[in-house]
Coordinates of C-alpha atoms in Angstrom, one line a residue:
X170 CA 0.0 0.0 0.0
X171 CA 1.3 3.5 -1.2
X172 CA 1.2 6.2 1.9
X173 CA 0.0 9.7 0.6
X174 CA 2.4 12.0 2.2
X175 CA 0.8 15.4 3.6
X176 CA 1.2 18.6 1.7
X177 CA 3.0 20.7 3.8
X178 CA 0.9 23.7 4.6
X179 CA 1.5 27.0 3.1
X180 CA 4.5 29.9 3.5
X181 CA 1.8 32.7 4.6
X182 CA 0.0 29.8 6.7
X183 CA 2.9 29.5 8.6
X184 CA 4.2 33.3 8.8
X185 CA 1.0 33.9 10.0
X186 CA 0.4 32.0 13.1
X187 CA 2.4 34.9 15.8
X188 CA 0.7 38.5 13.3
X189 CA -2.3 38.3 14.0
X190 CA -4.1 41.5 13.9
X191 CA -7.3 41.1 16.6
X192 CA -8.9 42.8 19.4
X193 CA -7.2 41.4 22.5
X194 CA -9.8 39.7 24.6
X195 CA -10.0 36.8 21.2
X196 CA -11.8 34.7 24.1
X197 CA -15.1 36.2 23.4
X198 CA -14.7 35.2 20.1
X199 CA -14.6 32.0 20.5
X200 CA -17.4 31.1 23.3
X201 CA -20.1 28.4 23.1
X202 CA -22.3 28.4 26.0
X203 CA -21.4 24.6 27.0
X204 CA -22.8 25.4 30.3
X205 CA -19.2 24.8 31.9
X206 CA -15.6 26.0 31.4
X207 CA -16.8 29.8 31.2
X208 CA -15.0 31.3 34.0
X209 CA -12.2 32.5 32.2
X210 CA -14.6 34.1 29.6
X211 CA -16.8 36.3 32.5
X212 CA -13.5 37.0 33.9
X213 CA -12.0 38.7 30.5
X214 CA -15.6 40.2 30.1
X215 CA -15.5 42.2 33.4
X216 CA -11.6 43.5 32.5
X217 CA -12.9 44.4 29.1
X218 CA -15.9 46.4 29.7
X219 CA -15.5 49.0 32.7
X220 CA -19.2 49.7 32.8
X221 CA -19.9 45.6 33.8
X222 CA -16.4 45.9 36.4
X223 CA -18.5 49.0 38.0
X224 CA -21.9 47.4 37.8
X225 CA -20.3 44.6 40.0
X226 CA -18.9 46.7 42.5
X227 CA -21.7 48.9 43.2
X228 CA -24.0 45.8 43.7
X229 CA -21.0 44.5 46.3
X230 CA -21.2 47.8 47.9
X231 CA -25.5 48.2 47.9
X232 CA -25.5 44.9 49.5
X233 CA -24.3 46.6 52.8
X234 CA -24.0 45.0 56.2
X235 CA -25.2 43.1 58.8
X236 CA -25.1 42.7 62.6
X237 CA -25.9 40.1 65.0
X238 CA -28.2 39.8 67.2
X239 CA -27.8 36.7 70.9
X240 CA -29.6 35.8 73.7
X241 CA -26.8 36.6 75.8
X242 CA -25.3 39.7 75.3
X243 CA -22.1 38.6 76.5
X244 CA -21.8 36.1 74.1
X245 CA -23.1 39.4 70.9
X246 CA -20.1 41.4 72.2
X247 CA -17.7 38.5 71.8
X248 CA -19.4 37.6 68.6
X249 CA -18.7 41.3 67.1
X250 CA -15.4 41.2 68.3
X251 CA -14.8 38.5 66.5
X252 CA -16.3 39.6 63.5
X253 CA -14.9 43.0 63.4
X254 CA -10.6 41.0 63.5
X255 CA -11.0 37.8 61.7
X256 CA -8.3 37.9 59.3
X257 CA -10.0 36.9 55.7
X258 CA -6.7 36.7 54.2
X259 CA -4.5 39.3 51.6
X260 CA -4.2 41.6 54.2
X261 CA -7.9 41.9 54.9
X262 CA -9.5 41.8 58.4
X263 CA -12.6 41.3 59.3
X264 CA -15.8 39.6 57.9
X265 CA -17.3 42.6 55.7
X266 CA -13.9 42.2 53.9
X267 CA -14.5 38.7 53.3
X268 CA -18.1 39.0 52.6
X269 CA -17.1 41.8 49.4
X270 CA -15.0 39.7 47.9
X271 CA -17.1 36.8 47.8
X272 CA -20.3 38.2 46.6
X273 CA -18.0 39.5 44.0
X274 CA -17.4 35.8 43.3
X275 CA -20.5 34.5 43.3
X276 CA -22.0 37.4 40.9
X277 CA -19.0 37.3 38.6
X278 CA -19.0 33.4 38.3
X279 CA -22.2 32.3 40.1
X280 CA -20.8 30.6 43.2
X281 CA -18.4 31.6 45.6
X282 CA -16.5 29.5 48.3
X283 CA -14.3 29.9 51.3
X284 CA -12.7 28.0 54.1
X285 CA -12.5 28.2 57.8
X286 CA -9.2 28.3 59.5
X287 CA -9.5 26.2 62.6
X288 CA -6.3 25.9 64.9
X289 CA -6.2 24.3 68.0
X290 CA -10.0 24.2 68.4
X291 CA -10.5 27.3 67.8
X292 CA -11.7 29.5 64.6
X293 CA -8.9 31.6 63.6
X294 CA -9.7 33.1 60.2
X295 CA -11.9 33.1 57.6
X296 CA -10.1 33.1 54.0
X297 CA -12.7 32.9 50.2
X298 CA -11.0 31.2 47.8
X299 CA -10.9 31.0 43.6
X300 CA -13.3 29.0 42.4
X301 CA -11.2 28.5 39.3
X302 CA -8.8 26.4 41.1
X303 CA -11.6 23.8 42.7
X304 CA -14.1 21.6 41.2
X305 CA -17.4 20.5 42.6
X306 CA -17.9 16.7 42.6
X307 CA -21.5 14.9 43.4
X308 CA -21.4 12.1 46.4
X309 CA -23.5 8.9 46.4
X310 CA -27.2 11.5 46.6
X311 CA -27.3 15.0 44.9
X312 CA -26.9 16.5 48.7
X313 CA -23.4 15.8 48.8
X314 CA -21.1 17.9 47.6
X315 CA -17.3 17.5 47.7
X316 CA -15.3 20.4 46.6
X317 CA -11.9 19.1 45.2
X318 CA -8.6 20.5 44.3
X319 CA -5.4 19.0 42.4
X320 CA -3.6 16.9 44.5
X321 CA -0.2 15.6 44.6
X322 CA -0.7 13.0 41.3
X323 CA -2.3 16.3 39.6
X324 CA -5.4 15.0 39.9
X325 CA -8.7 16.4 41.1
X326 CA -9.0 15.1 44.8
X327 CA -11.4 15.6 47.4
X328 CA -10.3 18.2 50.1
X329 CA -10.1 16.7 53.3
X330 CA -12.1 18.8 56.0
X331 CA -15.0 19.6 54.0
X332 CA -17.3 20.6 56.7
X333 CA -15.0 23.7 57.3
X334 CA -15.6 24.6 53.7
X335 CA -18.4 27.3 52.6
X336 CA -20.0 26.9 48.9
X337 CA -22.3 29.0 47.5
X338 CA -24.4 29.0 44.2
X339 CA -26.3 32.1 42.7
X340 CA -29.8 31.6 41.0
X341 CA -29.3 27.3 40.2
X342 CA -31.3 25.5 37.7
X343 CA -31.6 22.1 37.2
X344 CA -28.9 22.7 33.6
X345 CA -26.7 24.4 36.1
X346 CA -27.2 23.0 39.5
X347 CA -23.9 25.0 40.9
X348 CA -25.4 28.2 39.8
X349 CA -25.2 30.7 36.6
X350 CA -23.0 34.1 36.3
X351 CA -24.5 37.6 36.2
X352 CA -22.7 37.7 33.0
X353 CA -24.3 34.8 31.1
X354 CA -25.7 35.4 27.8
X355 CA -23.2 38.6 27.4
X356 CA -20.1 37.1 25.7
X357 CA -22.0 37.2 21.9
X358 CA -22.8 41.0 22.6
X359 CA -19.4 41.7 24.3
X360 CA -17.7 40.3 21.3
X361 CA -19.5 42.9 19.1
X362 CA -18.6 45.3 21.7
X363 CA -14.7 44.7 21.2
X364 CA -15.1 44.8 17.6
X365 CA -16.2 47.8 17.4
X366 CA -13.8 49.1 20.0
X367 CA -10.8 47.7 18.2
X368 CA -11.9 49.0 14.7
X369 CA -12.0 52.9 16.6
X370 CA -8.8 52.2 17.6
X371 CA -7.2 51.0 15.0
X372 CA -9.3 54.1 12.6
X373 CA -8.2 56.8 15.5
X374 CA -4.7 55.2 14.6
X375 CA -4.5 55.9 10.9
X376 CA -6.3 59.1 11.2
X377 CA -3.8 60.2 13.7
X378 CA -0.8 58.9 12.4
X379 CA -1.5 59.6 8.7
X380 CA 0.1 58.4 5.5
X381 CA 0.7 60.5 2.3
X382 CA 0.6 59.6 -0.5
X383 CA 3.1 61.4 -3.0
X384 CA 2.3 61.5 -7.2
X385 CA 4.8 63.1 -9.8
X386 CA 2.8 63.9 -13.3
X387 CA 5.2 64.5 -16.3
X388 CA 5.2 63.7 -19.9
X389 CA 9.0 64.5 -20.4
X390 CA 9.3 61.2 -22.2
X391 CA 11.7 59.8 -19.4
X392 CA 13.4 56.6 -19.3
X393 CA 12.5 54.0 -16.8
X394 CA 15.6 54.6 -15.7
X395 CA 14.7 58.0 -14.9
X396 CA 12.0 57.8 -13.5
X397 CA 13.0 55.7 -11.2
X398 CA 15.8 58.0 -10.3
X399 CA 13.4 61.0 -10.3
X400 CA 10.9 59.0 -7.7
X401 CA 13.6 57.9 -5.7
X402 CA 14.7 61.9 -5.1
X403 CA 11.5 63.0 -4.4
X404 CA 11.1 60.2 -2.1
X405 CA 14.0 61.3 0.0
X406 CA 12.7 64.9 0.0
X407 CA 9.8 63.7 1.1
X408 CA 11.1 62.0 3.9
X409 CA 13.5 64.6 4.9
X410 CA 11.0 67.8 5.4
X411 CA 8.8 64.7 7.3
X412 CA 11.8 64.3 10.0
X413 CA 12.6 67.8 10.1
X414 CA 8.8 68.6 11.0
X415 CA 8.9 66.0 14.1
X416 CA 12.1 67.8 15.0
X417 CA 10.4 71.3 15.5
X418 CA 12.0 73.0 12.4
X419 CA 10.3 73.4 9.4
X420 CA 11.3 72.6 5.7
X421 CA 9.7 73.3 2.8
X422 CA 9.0 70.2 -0.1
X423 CA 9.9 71.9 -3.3
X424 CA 9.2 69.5 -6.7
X425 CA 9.5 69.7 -10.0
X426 CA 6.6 68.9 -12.3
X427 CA 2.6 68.3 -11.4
X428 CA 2.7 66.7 -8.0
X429 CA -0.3 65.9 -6.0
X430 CA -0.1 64.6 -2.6
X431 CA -3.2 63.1 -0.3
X432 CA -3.5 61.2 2.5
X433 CA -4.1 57.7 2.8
X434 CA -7.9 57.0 3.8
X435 CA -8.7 60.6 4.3
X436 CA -11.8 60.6 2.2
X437 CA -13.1 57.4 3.8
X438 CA -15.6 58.8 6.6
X439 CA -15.3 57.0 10.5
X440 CA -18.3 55.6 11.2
X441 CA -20.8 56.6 14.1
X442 CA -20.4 53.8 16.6
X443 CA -22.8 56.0 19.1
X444 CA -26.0 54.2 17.7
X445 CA -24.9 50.4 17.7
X446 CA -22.4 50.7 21.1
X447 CA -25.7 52.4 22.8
X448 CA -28.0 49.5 22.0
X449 CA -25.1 46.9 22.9
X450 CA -24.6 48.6 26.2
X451 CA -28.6 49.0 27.4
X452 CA -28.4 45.3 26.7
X453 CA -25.7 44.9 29.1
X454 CA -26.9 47.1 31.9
X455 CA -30.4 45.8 32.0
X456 CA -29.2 42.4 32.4
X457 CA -27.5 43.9 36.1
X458 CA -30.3 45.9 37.0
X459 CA -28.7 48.8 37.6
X460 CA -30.2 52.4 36.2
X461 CA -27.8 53.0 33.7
X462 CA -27.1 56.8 35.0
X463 CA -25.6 54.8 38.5
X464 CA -23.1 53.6 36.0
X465 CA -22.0 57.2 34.7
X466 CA -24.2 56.3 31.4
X467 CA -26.0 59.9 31.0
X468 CA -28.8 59.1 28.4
X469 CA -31.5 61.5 29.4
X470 CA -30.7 64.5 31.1
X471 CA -33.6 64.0 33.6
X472 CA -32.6 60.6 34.6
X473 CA -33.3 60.3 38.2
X474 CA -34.3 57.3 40.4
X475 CA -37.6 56.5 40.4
X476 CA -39.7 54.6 43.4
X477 CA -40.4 51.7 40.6
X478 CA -36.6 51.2 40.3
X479 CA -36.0 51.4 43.6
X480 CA -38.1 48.8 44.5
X481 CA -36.6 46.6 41.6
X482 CA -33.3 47.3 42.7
X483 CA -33.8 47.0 46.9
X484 CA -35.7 43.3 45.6
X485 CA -32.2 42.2 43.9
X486 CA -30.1 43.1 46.6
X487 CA -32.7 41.5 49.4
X488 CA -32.1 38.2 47.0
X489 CA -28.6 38.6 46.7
X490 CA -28.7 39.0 50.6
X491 CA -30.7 35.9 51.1
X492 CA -28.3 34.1 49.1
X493 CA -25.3 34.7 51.4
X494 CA -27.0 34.7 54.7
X495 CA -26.5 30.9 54.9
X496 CA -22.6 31.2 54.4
X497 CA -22.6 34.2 57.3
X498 CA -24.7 31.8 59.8
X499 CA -22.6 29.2 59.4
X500 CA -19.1 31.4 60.2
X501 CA -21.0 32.4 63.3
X502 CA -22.2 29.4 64.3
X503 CA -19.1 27.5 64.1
X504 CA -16.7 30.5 65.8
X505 CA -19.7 30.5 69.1
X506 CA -19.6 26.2 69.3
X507 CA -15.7 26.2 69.4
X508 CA -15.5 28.7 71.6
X509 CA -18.2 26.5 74.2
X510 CA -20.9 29.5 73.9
X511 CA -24.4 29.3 72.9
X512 CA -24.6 29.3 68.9
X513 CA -28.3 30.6 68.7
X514 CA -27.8 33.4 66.4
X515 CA -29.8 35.7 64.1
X516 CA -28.5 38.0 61.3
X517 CA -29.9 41.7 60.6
X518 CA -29.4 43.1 57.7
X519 CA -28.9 46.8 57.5
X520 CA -31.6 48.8 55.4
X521 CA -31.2 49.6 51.8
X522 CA -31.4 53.0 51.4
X523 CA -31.9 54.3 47.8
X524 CA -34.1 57.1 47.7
X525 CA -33.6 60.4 48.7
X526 CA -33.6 61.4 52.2
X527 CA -35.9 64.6 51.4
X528 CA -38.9 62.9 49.5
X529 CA -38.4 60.3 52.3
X530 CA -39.2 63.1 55.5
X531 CA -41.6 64.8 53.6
X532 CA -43.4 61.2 53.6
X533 CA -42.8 60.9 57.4
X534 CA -44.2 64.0 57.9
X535 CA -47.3 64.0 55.3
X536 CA -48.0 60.2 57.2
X537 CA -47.8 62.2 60.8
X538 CA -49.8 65.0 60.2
X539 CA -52.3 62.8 58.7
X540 CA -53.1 60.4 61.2
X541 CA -53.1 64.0 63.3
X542 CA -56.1 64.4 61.9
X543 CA -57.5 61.1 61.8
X544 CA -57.0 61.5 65.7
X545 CA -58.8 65.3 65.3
X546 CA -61.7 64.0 63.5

């Protein structure tokens, strides 16, 4: 039997593979909503659009606070204590610092987990971790989890004190049972996005950096040789009064003949990119649920909150609340049983305050004097 031999592929294929000429974040590009893998893709979304970044930080920071509330009082004051020092790890103390970063997590890649330091019996920190580096494994019933990490073969291995780990999922469904990212069904749009971002740079390029473009009319019935010569000294001229104008002198290009000079592209018009990067971007903001003017996006110049979004908005953040308050029990509960105290704990979540403080005395008072009168009458 003859063997065909494989063409060997082509010069330009080859030259090609290290020039090529694309917007940065080729990722985007590329995505296929498998359901798993994505991480890397919401991650390069977020540090490619600064208005989804912001969105995410804004809804960390709306979340707020808590505080806790125990039968024994002795036992709330130790509790806030502890609270208010845990170290969470990179230089961060306390349990608000730990509680930012990991409903950044969890909205970014729709869970979130963490780990409790214990040492010598008693709960010494409280560290979140990347979900990027673990994997989440089903037991012998759909309530066990295992969170695993590579181990020392390289394989994926269960982590062996699972009941200090926390694991969180945002919004499940029964496709993805360990939750779905804020940013999902925003690659296809974010890869338009880019596009059109990295054609306005690369047109702002050109149109900044301009080439010229440098033609010699004559019928003098020159040789080619001639010509050439001819070309070649205009060339240099050319070139010459182009280096002395980045210098800061100026020199005059004097020719012989009918010479015309334009620049490259410069009848070519730049088009608008305000219509199509608008629509792309009030896709991307309603799918946060921020008003777009939070985000610096000034569409209307009477944009203000309305009562309608507020209540939207306070909704989300109670959810998002809801979601973590399990996680926050559990850090608690754990730091008041090692410590030998009563673990009977409740959270209270600070109030969401969105609307302005104005319109919301003027209520207060309009309800007072009203029931004023109801008392009158």
């Amino acid at each position: 039997m003859k063997w065909k031999k494989k063409a060997a592929p082509a010069v330009g294929a080859v030259a090609c593979q290290l020039r090529r000429k694309e917007h940065p974040f080729s990722n985007l590009r590329g995505y296929v909503p498998l359901g798993g893998g994505e991480e890397q893709i919401y991650h390069e979304i977020r540090e490619a659009i600064p208005v989804l970044d912001a969105a995410i930080g804004k809804l960390v920071r709306l979340s707020g606070g808590f505080t806790v509330r125990c039968p024994d009082k002795t036992v709330q004051r130790k509790l806030e204590d502890f609270l208010k020092t845990v170290p969470t790890g990179h230089a961060q103390v306390g349990v608000d610092s730990f509680l930012s970063c990991y409903v950044d997590s969890l909205l970014t890649y729709g869970r979130a987990v963490g780990e409790l330091v214990v040492h010598n019996g008693h709960l010494r920190a409280v560290c979140w971790g990347d979900v990027r580096s673990v994997e989440i494994q089903e037991g012998e019933t759909s309530l066990d989890l295992r969170l695993c990490a590579p181990g020392e073969s390289g394989r994926m291995e269960p982590l062996p004190y699972q009941e200090l780990l926390l694991f969180t999922t945002w919004q499940p469904e029964p496709e993805h049972p360990y939750g779905v990212s804020l940013f999902r069904g925003m690659p296809f749009l974010a890869d338009i996005l880019m596009k059109i971002y990295t054609a306005m740079g690369s047109n702002w390029e050109r149109a900044g950096n301009v080439r010229y473009s440098v033609v010699c009319k004559n019928d003098d019935g020159l040789d080619a040789a001639a010509v050439r010569q001819r070309g070649a000294e205009m060339a240099e001229e050319w070139s010459r009064a182009m280096e002395d104008g980045k210098n800061g002198t100026v020199r005059d290009f004097v020719a012989v003949g009918d010479v015309e000079i334009k620049v490259i592209g410069g009848e070519a018009p730049i088009l608008d990119s305000q219509v199509p990067v608008r629509q792309i971007l009030e896709q991307l903001v309603a799918k946060t649920g921020l008003p777009p003017f939070l985000l610096g996006l000034n569409w209307s110049t009477t944009e203000r909150m309305s009562t309608q979004q507020a209540d939207i908005l306070t909704s989300e953040l109670w959810a998002l609340r809801r979601c973590v308050e399990p996680t926050v029990r559990k850090i608690c509960r754990t730091y008041l049983a090692l410590e030998g105290l009563d673990d009977r704990v409740e959270i209270e979540w600070n109030d969401i305050s969105l609307q302005d403080i104005t319109e919301e005395s003027k209520a207060d008072l309009y309800k007072a004097q009203a029931e004023n009168l109801r008392k009158g009458n």
